[in-house]
Amino acid sequence: MDTVSDYFGCMVFDDREMKANLSADIYQSLRKTIDEGAKLDPSVANAVAAAMKDWAVARGATHYTHWFQPLTGITAEKHDSFISPAPDGGVIMDFSGKELIKGEPDASSFPSGGLRATFEARGYTAWDPTSYAFIKGKTLCIPTAFCSYGGEALDKKTPLLRSMEALNRQAMRILKLFGNTDVKCVRTSVGPEQEYFLVPKELYEKRKDLIYTGRTLFGAKPPKGQEMDDHYFGVIKPRVAAYMADLNEELWKLGILAKTEHNEVAPAQHELAPIYTTTNVATDHNQLTMEIMQKVAAKHGLVCLLHEKPFAGVNGSGKHNNWSIATDTGVNLLSPGETPYENAQFLLFLCAVIKAVDDYQDLLRIAVATAGNDHRLGANEAPPAVVSIFLGDELMGILDAIENDTPYEGTKKTTMKLGVDVLPRFARDTTDRNRTSPFAFTGNKFEFRMLGSSNSIACANIMLNAAVAESLKIYADRLEGAEDFETALHDMIKKTIKDHKRILFNGNGYDAAWIKEATEVRGLCNYPTTPDCMPHLLDKKNVDMLTRHKVYSVSELESRCEIMLENYCKTVLIEASTMVDMARKEILPAVERYAADLAAGAAKKQAVVPEAGCCYEKGLIGRLSAMTDQIAIKTDELDGAILEAKGIEDSAEQSCFIRDEVLPKMSSLRAVADEAESVTAESYWPFPTYGDLLFGVR
Ligand code: ADP
Ligand code: MG
């Protein structure tokens, strides 16, 4: 293997391989299935399966798996080997169309939120031909959707595909109104920027908190943090560079378009961005990227932390979901066009997004809600928990002019009447950037920045696609019945701006004054935590919209709400228990040992020099002893709260108790323990410090 283009996608059964390995007829039918969702004939499926198997076996694969994304947020796979006994006592490698199309994993232990009664353990997986099969290790992985026998989605892919279909349906209606007849379908595309931390493996292994929870639960501030801003875009250290090179190679083999990489703001923090692709494929690729990041790290003696907030006091990790809508003919519908006519269409799609984000701001918040991301949203480096849109000054000026029928400075026309022939040309606006907005227009796409680094991007895109489909539906309903298209269009855009301008905000999203204005004056939602927002998933307007577009059924929504809350509770309770364990078994004994050694040292000193005061030792022992008392008390209190939380059956109620009782007790235990760390000799401290972890990779 030499150049990248020689091995790019070599582990993917992509279009090139399909063409090379399938007969022309079979290839055509398969393409029809991929592009237009046509049903696959069983004989075609058999031929595709056989070709896929031969291709995979030639590349060393011995097994296949239906690769799927259960509601745990990670991916799951169950491997079956290709072998099948041959009459002569040997084996043949076998793989049928049936096995390609449908699988039946024993799925009883995946969360279903009550969708699948436990006695009905079986769910089934169904091949998603729109995402290419690939080889990982010795296994052919077939991307699949995961459903219950009743047909309810038990995964994240199914609703994502449904949401893409919903948006496609409505966008096609709009395009038709604009006279577009050559477009066959409309798809959303995503380029997710992924942030992560790298820490030395041997240090990671000494910290139970990292091992059990992915984040540090204790840790005093190191003398140096990120205040110098010297890491951001800084020179990449050789060990990290070697990691990135290896990672890129692995991703490229899987056809993942890893493109840019750089250091992030915090020490030990980095970012990887791929070139954007269709949302469904981007979601699969992002899951794979996270997996491969961790795998490659291990090879380099590193651990890749994908938690949203692995370290207190330094930036957390997010994922920026760059999103846009494009036609199969290659037109980006969120890109201002060359002509006024194209711009009218652009403005309509822009307005659809504005309306969607305002009407369903709660759903966007819910889509990114996890225990981990709660530590990040609203912290001063991350977008606030309040959703708002940044458009940039030029677009804001144009919308303003349309709303008020006033002249727009960029044009000589006296008023901005949006007949399609009088709309001004305007340039792509890529220069002004706002890094503090949760939802920013960046010239030809929107960047949704509230996702946590470990989130699957599926959830955010499901909500975004569905909400925009709803705006487009309302627009299409009105425009299709309009007597005069141009007047109706103008009025509708004007109305959208008037009704939804409260969601537009170009200023500093981190500013406390903004949060006050957003909530008190503009009436925007502010849900700081998961227990605050999650129950709103089942608000009538949300259920109505999501079921209207067939993205979720009512029972699927109920199950998701349940699972997300359960997940929150389990996550925090594991963290709390880990703290209790570390405090009792590691921190207290260590501080005690140090205090005892200090006392023994002082006694020895006084034996030699009876008049020595030993003020230093006595003072410090006194402080340490007060702290160990406090640590012990707070540990017991936390333990008590854990026990009480576990006794609460209802998960909504349990999540509120955890938010109000468990999390504050965790913070207060941490505060004393961190203080103790800051006065305990380093050689006594039982696990690596923040300084070791953050500056340990050289
Ligand atoms: P920045 O860090 O300035 O936001 P990056 O170049 O790191 O910019 O990331 C931009 C991301 O947006 C890339 O993943 C890129 O592929 C993606 N992107 C560009 N155009 C589109 C588009 N039309 N639709 C979706 N994503 C896009
Ligand atoms: Mg970005």
XYZ file of C-alpha atoms and ligand atoms in Angstrom:
726
model
C 0.000 0.000 0.000
C 1.487 3.255 -0.968
C -0.629 6.217 -1.823
C -3.903 7.061 -0.137
C -5.877 6.782 -3.340
C -4.624 3.199 -3.688
C -6.096 2.075 -0.412
C -8.929 4.529 0.219
C -12.091 2.511 0.784
C -10.279 -0.801 0.279
C -12.300 -2.329 3.128
C -15.655 -1.143 1.765
C -17.975 -2.927 -0.616
C -18.703 0.366 -2.317
C -19.997 1.307 -5.718
C -16.679 0.481 -7.373
C -16.703 -3.023 -5.896
C -20.367 -3.531 -6.717
C -19.713 -2.648 -10.319
C -16.679 -4.892 -10.487
C -18.211 -7.891 -8.740
C -21.838 -7.941 -9.863
C -23.343 -8.639 -13.259
C -24.761 -5.577 -14.999
C -28.361 -6.660 -14.298
C -27.785 -7.334 -10.638
C -25.870 -4.098 -10.255
C -28.727 -2.132 -11.832
C -31.348 -3.653 -9.527
C -29.195 -3.042 -6.488
C -28.649 0.598 -7.497
C -32.401 0.991 -7.870
C -32.805 -0.262 -4.325
C -30.108 2.050 -3.011
C -31.181 5.158 -4.906
C -34.922 4.805 -5.027
C -35.722 2.370 -2.240
C -37.040 -0.264 -4.681
C -37.707 -3.690 -3.183
C -34.897 -6.179 -3.663
C -35.719 -9.390 -5.463
C -34.603 -12.540 -3.547
C -32.513 -13.755 -6.473
C -30.767 -10.390 -6.607
C -30.160 -10.566 -2.864
C -28.573 -13.993 -3.259
C -26.268 -12.763 -5.980
C -25.271 -9.695 -3.969
C -24.651 -11.808 -0.861
C -22.451 -14.246 -2.764
C -20.413 -11.441 -4.329
C -20.059 -9.653 -1.017
C -18.934 -12.833 0.680
C -16.339 -13.661 -1.984
C -15.040 -10.122 -1.844
C -14.824 -10.219 1.949
C -13.259 -13.681 2.146
C -10.601 -12.588 -0.352
C -9.732 -9.846 2.131
C -9.371 -12.222 5.047
C -12.898 -12.098 6.489
C -14.161 -15.241 8.187
C -17.290 -13.837 9.818
C -20.145 -11.505 9.074
C -22.277 -9.405 11.343
C -25.368 -7.293 11.143
C -23.989 -4.054 12.475
C -26.602 -1.882 14.211
C -27.091 1.034 16.548
C -29.250 0.148 19.527
C -30.509 2.816 21.876
C -27.437 2.479 24.071
C -25.818 4.964 21.684
C -22.996 2.673 20.665
C -22.945 0.056 17.966
C -23.637 -3.622 18.402
C -22.625 -6.673 16.473
C -22.992 -10.405 16.763
C -20.600 -12.373 14.658
C -21.533 -15.437 12.641
C -18.948 -17.253 10.628
C -19.404 -17.926 6.943
C -18.531 -21.566 7.366
C -20.980 -24.226 6.434
C -20.230 -27.970 6.537
C -19.480 -29.657 3.239
C -20.418 -33.309 2.605
C -16.745 -34.318 2.393
C -16.096 -33.279 5.988
C -14.592 -29.921 5.057
C -16.288 -26.541 5.053
C -17.397 -24.073 2.469
C -17.811 -20.361 2.973
C -21.476 -19.618 2.593
C -23.659 -16.529 2.802
C -27.205 -16.310 1.463
C -29.392 -13.419 0.436
C -31.640 -14.201 3.382
C -28.726 -13.826 5.772
C -27.775 -10.561 4.126
C -31.246 -9.072 4.351
C -32.425 -10.151 7.758
C -30.856 -11.181 11.038
C -32.248 -12.189 14.397
C -29.910 -11.216 17.181
C -30.922 -12.284 20.651
C -31.777 -8.775 21.594
C -33.299 -9.185 25.007
C -30.599 -7.261 26.777
C -30.717 -4.152 24.645
C -32.774 -1.341 26.119
C -36.243 -1.101 24.674
C -37.969 1.122 27.213
C -40.819 -1.326 27.479
C -41.290 -1.693 23.714
C -40.380 -5.328 23.725
C -41.629 -7.356 26.623
C -38.741 -9.407 27.946
C -40.360 -12.706 27.034
C -40.397 -11.501 23.422
C -36.640 -11.480 23.289
C -36.322 -11.414 19.554
C -35.894 -8.371 17.457
C -34.670 -8.425 13.927
C -32.108 -6.528 11.952
C -32.748 -5.466 8.366
C -30.087 -4.565 5.830
C -29.759 -0.859 5.036
C -28.434 -0.932 1.470
C -27.929 2.858 1.491
C -24.876 2.430 3.708
C -22.082 0.290 2.275
C -20.937 -2.926 3.930
C -17.343 -2.917 5.170
C -14.733 -5.166 6.751
C -13.535 -4.598 10.272
C -10.850 -6.978 11.457
C -11.967 -10.348 10.127
C -15.633 -9.491 9.949
C -17.849 -8.303 7.141
C -20.105 -5.676 8.733
C -23.506 -5.120 7.194
C -25.172 -1.882 8.297
C -28.677 -2.693 9.466
C -31.754 -1.259 11.119
C -32.971 -2.946 14.307
C -36.696 -3.455 14.954
C -38.992 -5.380 17.238
C -41.278 -8.018 15.809
C -44.097 -5.533 16.100
C -42.169 -3.290 13.710
C -41.152 -0.699 16.282
C -37.729 0.817 15.892
C -35.299 -0.306 18.583
C -32.447 1.677 17.119
C -31.389 5.113 15.954
C -31.004 4.358 12.278
C -34.663 3.610 11.562
C -36.041 6.966 12.761
C -33.135 8.703 11.048
C -34.026 7.130 7.705
C -37.676 7.978 8.302
C -36.798 11.604 9.065
C -34.762 11.869 5.882
C -37.704 10.486 3.956
C -40.072 12.982 5.614
C -37.845 15.882 4.672
C -37.460 14.544 1.158
C -41.234 14.316 0.711
C -41.873 17.900 1.753
C -38.845 19.450 0.069
C -39.855 17.846 -3.235
C -43.246 19.573 -3.010
C -41.514 22.926 -2.574
C -39.079 22.335 -5.420
C -41.936 21.473 -7.715
C -43.544 24.815 -6.902
C -40.343 26.519 -7.956
C -40.510 24.679 -11.254
C -37.796 22.134 -10.525
C -38.593 19.016 -12.464
C -35.229 17.320 -12.821
C -34.699 16.650 -9.125
C -35.455 13.060 -8.071
C -34.768 13.373 -4.368
C -33.528 15.666 -1.651
C -31.159 14.527 1.068
C -29.589 16.118 4.083
C -25.855 15.924 4.497
C -23.701 16.164 7.574
C -20.047 16.728 8.382
C -19.523 16.125 12.102
C -16.416 17.619 13.711
C -15.330 15.312 16.506
C -13.390 16.450 19.567
C -11.485 14.092 21.859
C -8.759 13.854 24.482
C -5.720 11.606 24.453
C -4.151 10.482 27.714
C -1.362 7.987 28.452
C -2.770 4.489 28.885
C -0.637 3.601 31.890
C -1.992 6.620 33.764
C -5.569 6.001 32.699
C -5.373 2.507 34.124
C -4.614 3.870 37.548
C -7.827 5.871 37.703
C -11.037 4.024 38.515
C -13.096 7.060 37.586
C -11.769 7.092 34.031
C -12.131 3.351 33.716
C -15.702 3.175 35.033
C -17.135 6.492 33.927
C -14.902 7.981 31.237
C -14.363 11.164 33.207
C -12.373 12.277 36.238
C -14.503 12.567 39.368
C -11.683 13.978 41.474
C -8.679 16.099 40.607
C -7.205 19.340 41.882
C -6.476 22.054 39.337
C -2.946 21.757 37.972
C -0.676 24.839 38.141
C -1.158 25.202 34.403
C -4.400 24.575 32.590
C -5.524 26.058 29.297
C -5.130 29.718 30.247
C -2.246 30.349 27.879
C -4.256 29.230 24.835
C -1.022 27.734 23.597
C -2.484 24.392 22.609
C -5.155 25.532 20.147
C -3.943 24.893 16.608
C -0.473 24.459 18.130
C 2.207 22.137 16.830
C 1.054 18.541 17.101
C 3.364 16.456 19.294
C 5.149 13.573 17.524
C 3.306 10.893 19.479
C -0.049 12.472 18.688
C 0.953 12.995 15.061
C 1.793 9.296 14.787
C -1.591 8.467 16.278
C -3.403 10.752 13.853
C -1.553 9.325 10.861
C -2.464 5.798 11.886
C -6.062 6.814 12.602
C -6.424 8.458 9.207
C -5.135 5.370 7.477
C -7.619 3.134 9.274
C -10.487 5.520 8.530
C -9.531 5.933 4.898
C -9.489 2.165 4.429
C -13.087 2.231 5.615
C -13.949 4.929 3.124
C -14.305 7.575 5.827
C -13.258 10.965 4.512
C -11.176 12.138 7.470
C -9.965 15.504 6.306
C -8.770 17.941 8.945
C -7.192 17.483 12.308
C -5.817 19.915 14.817
C -5.218 20.551 18.470
C -8.123 22.013 20.390
C -8.239 24.590 23.162
C -7.562 22.328 26.130
C -4.240 20.580 26.611
C -4.423 16.987 25.311
C -7.551 17.849 23.309
C -7.779 17.354 19.563
C -10.309 17.427 16.742
C -11.008 15.416 13.640
C -13.378 16.510 10.875
C -14.453 14.421 7.900
C -15.713 15.720 4.576
C -19.492 15.790 4.761
C -21.675 13.079 3.318
C -25.306 11.896 3.361
C -26.643 12.024 6.922
C -27.279 8.321 7.175
C -23.772 7.422 6.053
C -22.250 10.241 8.113
C -23.932 8.773 11.179
C -22.553 5.301 10.515
C -19.153 6.791 9.816
C -19.130 8.846 12.976
C -19.942 5.771 15.072
C -17.119 3.922 13.340
C -14.777 6.877 13.769
C -15.337 6.925 17.523
C -14.697 3.207 17.705
C -11.548 3.318 15.592
C -10.237 6.336 17.536
C -10.249 4.231 20.664
C -8.823 1.171 19.004
C -5.928 3.015 17.388
C -5.190 4.850 20.642
C -4.635 1.533 22.409
C -2.027 0.596 19.801
C -0.158 3.774 20.629
C -0.240 3.317 24.397
C -2.910 5.989 24.643
C -6.542 6.173 25.627
C -8.977 8.292 23.661
C -11.526 9.959 25.928
C -14.789 10.773 24.202
C -16.581 11.973 27.321
C -18.093 15.476 27.135
C -16.327 16.683 30.227
C -13.426 14.452 31.199
C -11.740 17.190 33.238
C -13.265 19.898 35.409
C -11.944 23.370 34.710
C -10.782 22.686 31.166
C -12.872 22.723 28.018
C -15.177 19.831 27.400
C -15.549 18.009 24.079
C -18.376 18.522 21.680
C -19.317 17.536 18.214
C -20.270 20.135 15.633
C -22.994 18.881 13.365
C -22.586 20.722 10.052
C -25.864 20.158 8.257
C -27.402 21.120 4.958
C -29.982 20.029 2.409
C -29.074 19.130 -1.158
C -30.737 17.726 -4.244
C -29.567 14.615 -6.064
C -28.591 16.993 -8.871
C -26.022 18.568 -6.605
C -27.761 21.804 -5.598
C -27.218 22.873 -2.000
C -30.553 24.352 -0.975
C -28.956 26.324 1.846
C -26.524 28.045 -0.443
C -27.464 31.518 -1.662
C -27.723 31.261 -5.413
C -26.442 33.371 -8.259
C -29.765 34.768 -9.319
C -32.597 36.467 -7.435
C -34.834 33.556 -8.346
C -32.518 31.018 -6.733
C -32.265 33.325 -3.773
C -36.016 33.287 -3.240
C -35.834 29.523 -3.014
C -32.842 29.792 -0.703
C -34.701 32.234 1.547
C -37.635 29.882 1.757
C -35.451 26.989 2.907
C -33.624 29.307 5.282
C -36.946 30.388 6.757
C -38.021 26.770 7.056
C -34.982 26.116 9.227
C -35.563 29.254 11.325
C -39.164 28.293 11.928
C -38.221 24.683 12.689
C -35.545 25.624 15.194
C -37.840 28.064 16.965
C -40.880 25.784 17.036
C -38.866 22.749 18.114
C -36.021 24.236 20.129
C -36.976 21.852 22.933
C -36.514 18.834 20.654
C -33.050 20.006 19.644
C -32.101 20.397 23.295
C -33.548 16.966 24.072
C -31.622 15.406 21.198
C -28.314 16.263 22.852
C -29.309 15.617 26.460
C -27.131 13.172 28.374
C -25.631 13.171 31.840
C -22.233 13.847 30.297
C -23.350 16.734 28.101
C -25.118 18.398 31.045
C -21.653 19.231 32.403
C -20.759 20.965 29.213
C -23.798 22.870 27.970
C -23.944 26.214 29.639
C -20.390 25.950 30.918
C -18.472 28.949 29.722
C -16.734 27.366 26.785
C -19.708 25.501 25.373
C -22.895 26.723 23.761
C -25.592 27.587 26.264
C -28.514 25.260 26.894
C -30.685 27.928 25.218
C -31.073 27.335 21.486
C -30.695 30.342 19.186
C -29.612 30.937 15.587
C -26.745 33.031 14.311
C -27.205 34.287 10.749
C -24.547 36.960 10.364
C -25.115 40.645 9.718
C -25.802 40.492 6.013
C -28.572 37.931 6.177
C -30.022 39.620 9.234
C -30.102 42.871 7.268
C -31.924 41.227 4.410
C -34.492 39.568 6.658
C -35.004 42.867 8.455
C -35.654 44.653 5.202
C -38.142 42.014 4.091
C -39.972 42.099 7.377
C -40.333 45.872 7.409
C -40.685 46.569 3.699
C -37.735 48.895 4.039
C -34.808 49.377 1.699
C -31.899 47.060 2.165
C -28.607 48.888 1.974
C -27.090 46.315 -0.315
C -29.550 47.176 -3.101
C -30.695 50.257 -4.941
C -34.301 49.198 -4.900
C -36.409 51.341 -2.681
C -38.176 48.580 -0.831
C -37.527 44.920 -0.320
C -40.597 43.432 -1.823
C -39.941 39.789 -2.252
C -41.346 39.149 -5.652
C -38.920 36.623 -6.982
C -37.640 39.080 -9.543
C -36.713 41.909 -7.218
C -34.756 40.081 -4.584
C -31.178 41.310 -4.502
C -28.181 39.172 -5.157
C -26.248 38.562 -2.058
C -22.897 37.054 -1.511
C -22.015 34.016 0.509
C -21.351 35.084 3.992
C -18.370 33.146 5.177
C -16.363 35.853 6.821
C -18.260 36.744 9.947
C -18.187 33.869 12.311
C -19.698 33.454 15.677
C -18.227 30.737 17.843
C -20.651 31.121 20.707
C -23.877 30.354 18.887
C -25.472 26.951 19.358
C -26.848 27.002 15.809
C -24.871 29.049 13.325
C -25.308 29.650 9.622
C -21.879 29.305 8.043
C -22.438 30.353 4.444
C -24.004 27.234 2.959
C -24.863 25.077 5.950
C -25.891 25.266 9.565
C -23.580 24.212 12.333
C -25.382 22.768 15.355
C -22.889 22.862 18.170
C -24.721 21.485 21.152
C -23.943 17.817 20.562
C -21.707 16.144 23.067
C -18.593 14.377 21.847
C -19.923 10.920 22.657
C -23.481 11.480 21.341
C -24.597 9.587 18.293
C -25.360 12.268 15.732
C -28.505 10.373 14.777
C -30.726 11.978 17.426
C -29.932 15.581 16.570
C -30.410 14.951 12.865
C -33.675 13.082 13.352
C -35.141 16.082 15.155
C -33.666 18.604 12.762
C -34.893 16.772 9.669
C -38.344 16.209 11.119
C -38.785 19.802 12.301
C -37.685 21.209 8.945
C -39.993 18.759 7.165
C -42.826 20.184 9.246
C -42.014 23.802 8.252
C -41.804 22.788 4.613
C -45.103 20.971 4.853
C -46.820 24.067 6.206
C -45.246 26.155 3.441
C -46.164 23.680 0.714
C -49.750 23.403 1.949
C -50.102 27.154 1.711
C -48.223 27.709 -1.526
C -49.891 24.895 -3.436
C -53.251 26.530 -2.832
C -52.108 30.089 -3.482
C -53.639 32.179 -6.254
C -50.501 34.190 -6.786
C -47.347 32.229 -5.953
C -45.030 35.206 -5.642
C -47.254 37.193 -3.329
C -47.942 34.158 -1.188
C -44.230 33.407 -1.014
C -43.400 36.946 -0.029
C -46.079 37.026 2.656
C -45.026 33.710 4.063
C -41.372 34.621 4.337
C -42.344 37.893 5.937
C -44.598 36.132 8.397
C -41.914 33.610 9.309
C -39.467 36.399 10.064
C -42.015 38.260 12.170
C -43.124 35.177 14.091
C -39.730 33.647 14.664
C -37.174 36.423 14.887
C -36.935 35.838 18.626
C -34.741 32.811 17.882
C -32.241 34.923 15.893
C -29.313 36.204 17.901
C -25.997 37.409 16.546
C -24.371 38.354 19.854
C -22.335 36.480 22.412
C -24.176 33.313 23.410
C -22.026 32.855 26.521
C -23.085 36.180 27.981
C -25.217 35.897 31.131
C -27.237 38.894 29.978
C -28.237 36.945 26.870
C -29.579 34.018 28.863
C -31.649 36.468 30.872
C -32.979 38.183 27.756
C -33.567 34.869 25.988
C -35.667 33.449 28.753
C -37.310 36.528 30.248
C -37.903 38.742 27.219
C -37.947 36.346 24.287
C -39.503 33.381 26.031
C -36.999 30.832 24.727
C -36.610 27.514 26.531
C -33.770 27.064 28.950
C -33.405 23.511 30.151
C -30.066 23.204 31.908
C -30.285 19.484 32.634
C -31.537 16.224 31.164
C -34.280 15.746 33.780
C -35.515 19.265 32.913
C -35.863 18.720 29.201
C -36.459 15.030 28.591
C -40.126 14.829 29.687
C -40.952 17.487 27.049
C -40.286 14.889 24.386
C -43.836 13.779 25.102
C -45.395 17.253 24.871
C -48.389 17.129 22.580
C -46.954 19.424 19.902
C -43.826 17.248 19.678
C -45.665 13.952 19.574
C -48.074 15.344 16.979
C -45.315 16.562 14.706
C -43.117 13.454 14.965
C -46.004 11.065 14.411
C -47.495 13.177 11.605
C -44.278 12.699 9.634
C -44.058 9.035 10.689
C -40.651 9.548 12.237
C -41.694 7.967 15.524
C -44.798 6.227 16.797
C -46.217 7.243 20.165
C -44.914 4.104 21.836
C -41.467 4.628 20.319
C -41.368 8.119 21.779
C -42.483 6.917 25.180
C -39.823 4.241 25.145
C -37.117 6.720 24.171
C -38.048 9.109 26.920
C -37.893 6.248 29.399
C -34.552 4.970 28.117
C -32.913 8.389 28.111
C -33.976 9.080 31.668
C -32.909 5.625 32.801
C -29.614 6.149 31.087
C -29.111 9.453 32.875
C -29.864 7.893 36.248
C -27.625 4.887 35.708
C -24.756 7.042 34.500
C -24.811 9.381 37.484
C -25.316 6.575 39.987
C -22.293 4.719 38.618
C -20.295 7.920 38.948
C -21.485 8.460 42.492
C -20.680 4.895 43.505
C -17.248 5.206 41.930
C -16.630 8.322 44.012
C -17.629 6.549 47.196
C -15.339 3.702 46.324
C -12.375 5.927 45.495
C -12.877 8.087 48.561
C -13.060 5.161 50.950
C -10.515 2.840 49.448
C -7.982 5.212 47.975
C -8.213 8.826 49.061
C -8.888 8.418 52.788
C -6.226 5.747 53.318
C -3.698 7.818 51.367
C -4.302 11.008 53.307
C -4.293 9.055 56.576
C -0.980 7.455 55.688
C 0.498 10.838 54.913
C -0.779 12.314 58.188
C 0.524 9.323 60.118
C 3.951 9.607 58.499
C 4.016 13.305 59.270
C 3.207 12.557 62.904
C 5.854 9.825 63.089
C 8.360 12.176 61.491
C 7.562 14.925 63.968
C 7.897 12.536 66.885
C 11.276 11.387 65.621
C 12.344 14.975 65.172
C 11.377 15.836 68.710
C 13.248 12.815 70.034
C 16.408 14.299 68.573
C 15.639 17.948 69.208
C 13.233 18.058 72.175
C 12.658 21.801 71.841
C 11.572 21.574 68.150
C 8.073 22.978 67.845
C 7.034 20.973 64.742
C 4.485 23.688 63.945
C 4.490 22.763 60.260
C 3.699 19.116 60.899
C 1.151 19.847 63.603
C -0.626 22.460 61.516
C -0.757 20.243 58.471
C -1.837 17.170 60.416
C -4.617 19.250 61.915
C -5.770 20.366 58.469
C -5.530 16.893 57.014
C -7.431 15.434 59.872
C -10.225 17.980 59.502
C -10.364 17.174 55.812
C -10.450 13.423 56.259
C -13.322 13.874 58.694
C -15.156 15.910 56.094
C -14.383 13.446 53.321
C -15.682 10.594 55.449
C -18.877 12.461 56.348
C -19.561 13.550 52.775
C -18.867 10.070 51.470
C -21.436 8.645 53.846
C -23.931 11.297 52.823
C -23.392 10.528 49.156
C -23.719 6.829 49.838
C -27.011 7.494 51.596
C -28.293 9.527 48.653
C -27.345 6.762 46.223
C -29.308 4.284 48.269
C -32.316 6.558 48.410
C -32.149 7.210 44.662
C -32.057 3.508 43.922
C -35.286 3.105 45.844
C -37.202 5.414 43.492
C -39.072 3.446 40.834
C -40.273 6.144 38.473
C -37.401 7.245 36.285
C -38.544 10.859 35.862
C -38.801 11.202 39.609
C -35.516 9.382 40.103
C -33.732 11.658 37.634
C -34.936 14.769 39.501
C -33.792 13.338 42.807
C -30.396 12.623 41.295
C -30.144 16.134 39.885
C -31.158 17.748 43.187
C -29.604 15.429 45.760
C -26.921 13.202 44.296
C -25.059 15.594 41.995
C -24.657 18.350 44.625
C -23.310 15.784 47.099
C -20.834 14.593 44.505
C -19.602 18.153 43.999
C -19.270 18.775 47.665
C -17.314 15.555 48.279
C -15.096 16.388 45.371
C -14.375 19.873 46.694
C -12.854 18.591 49.965
C -11.049 15.723 48.317
C -9.466 18.113 45.815
C -8.432 20.383 48.651
C -6.833 17.424 50.397
C -4.997 16.568 47.185
C -3.567 20.060 47.016
C -1.854 19.673 50.415
C -0.886 16.012 50.259
C 2.635 15.075 49.174
C 2.533 13.874 45.578
C 4.156 10.547 46.345
C 1.238 9.689 48.627
C -1.572 10.567 46.223
C -3.127 7.300 45.094
C -3.691 8.089 41.430
C -2.286 10.283 38.633
C -3.064 13.980 38.890
C -4.593 16.381 36.377
C -1.119 17.602 35.538
C 0.035 14.046 34.781
C -2.972 13.314 32.605
C -3.190 16.580 30.710
C 0.503 17.007 30.034
C 1.549 13.361 30.021
C 1.570 12.795 26.264
C 4.781 14.137 24.822
P -14.856 24.854 11.210
O -13.977 24.194 12.230
O -14.410 26.194 10.783
O -16.286 24.832 11.567
P -14.237 22.612 9.490
O -13.636 22.720 8.123
O -13.430 22.025 10.576
O -14.760 24.058 9.836
O -15.550 21.777 9.402
C -16.538 22.077 8.546
C -17.335 20.811 8.324
O -18.504 21.164 7.590
C -16.598 19.753 7.519
O -16.890 18.495 8.054
C -17.240 19.924 6.156
O -17.192 18.765 5.365
C -18.658 20.246 6.542
N -19.457 20.802 5.435
C -19.058 21.613 4.445
N -20.072 21.810 3.577
C -21.141 21.117 4.025
C -22.461 20.879 3.572
N -22.917 21.434 2.470
N -23.247 20.085 4.310
C -22.811 19.529 5.442
N -21.577 19.698 5.909
C -20.740 20.474 5.220
Mg -16.897 24.015 13.464
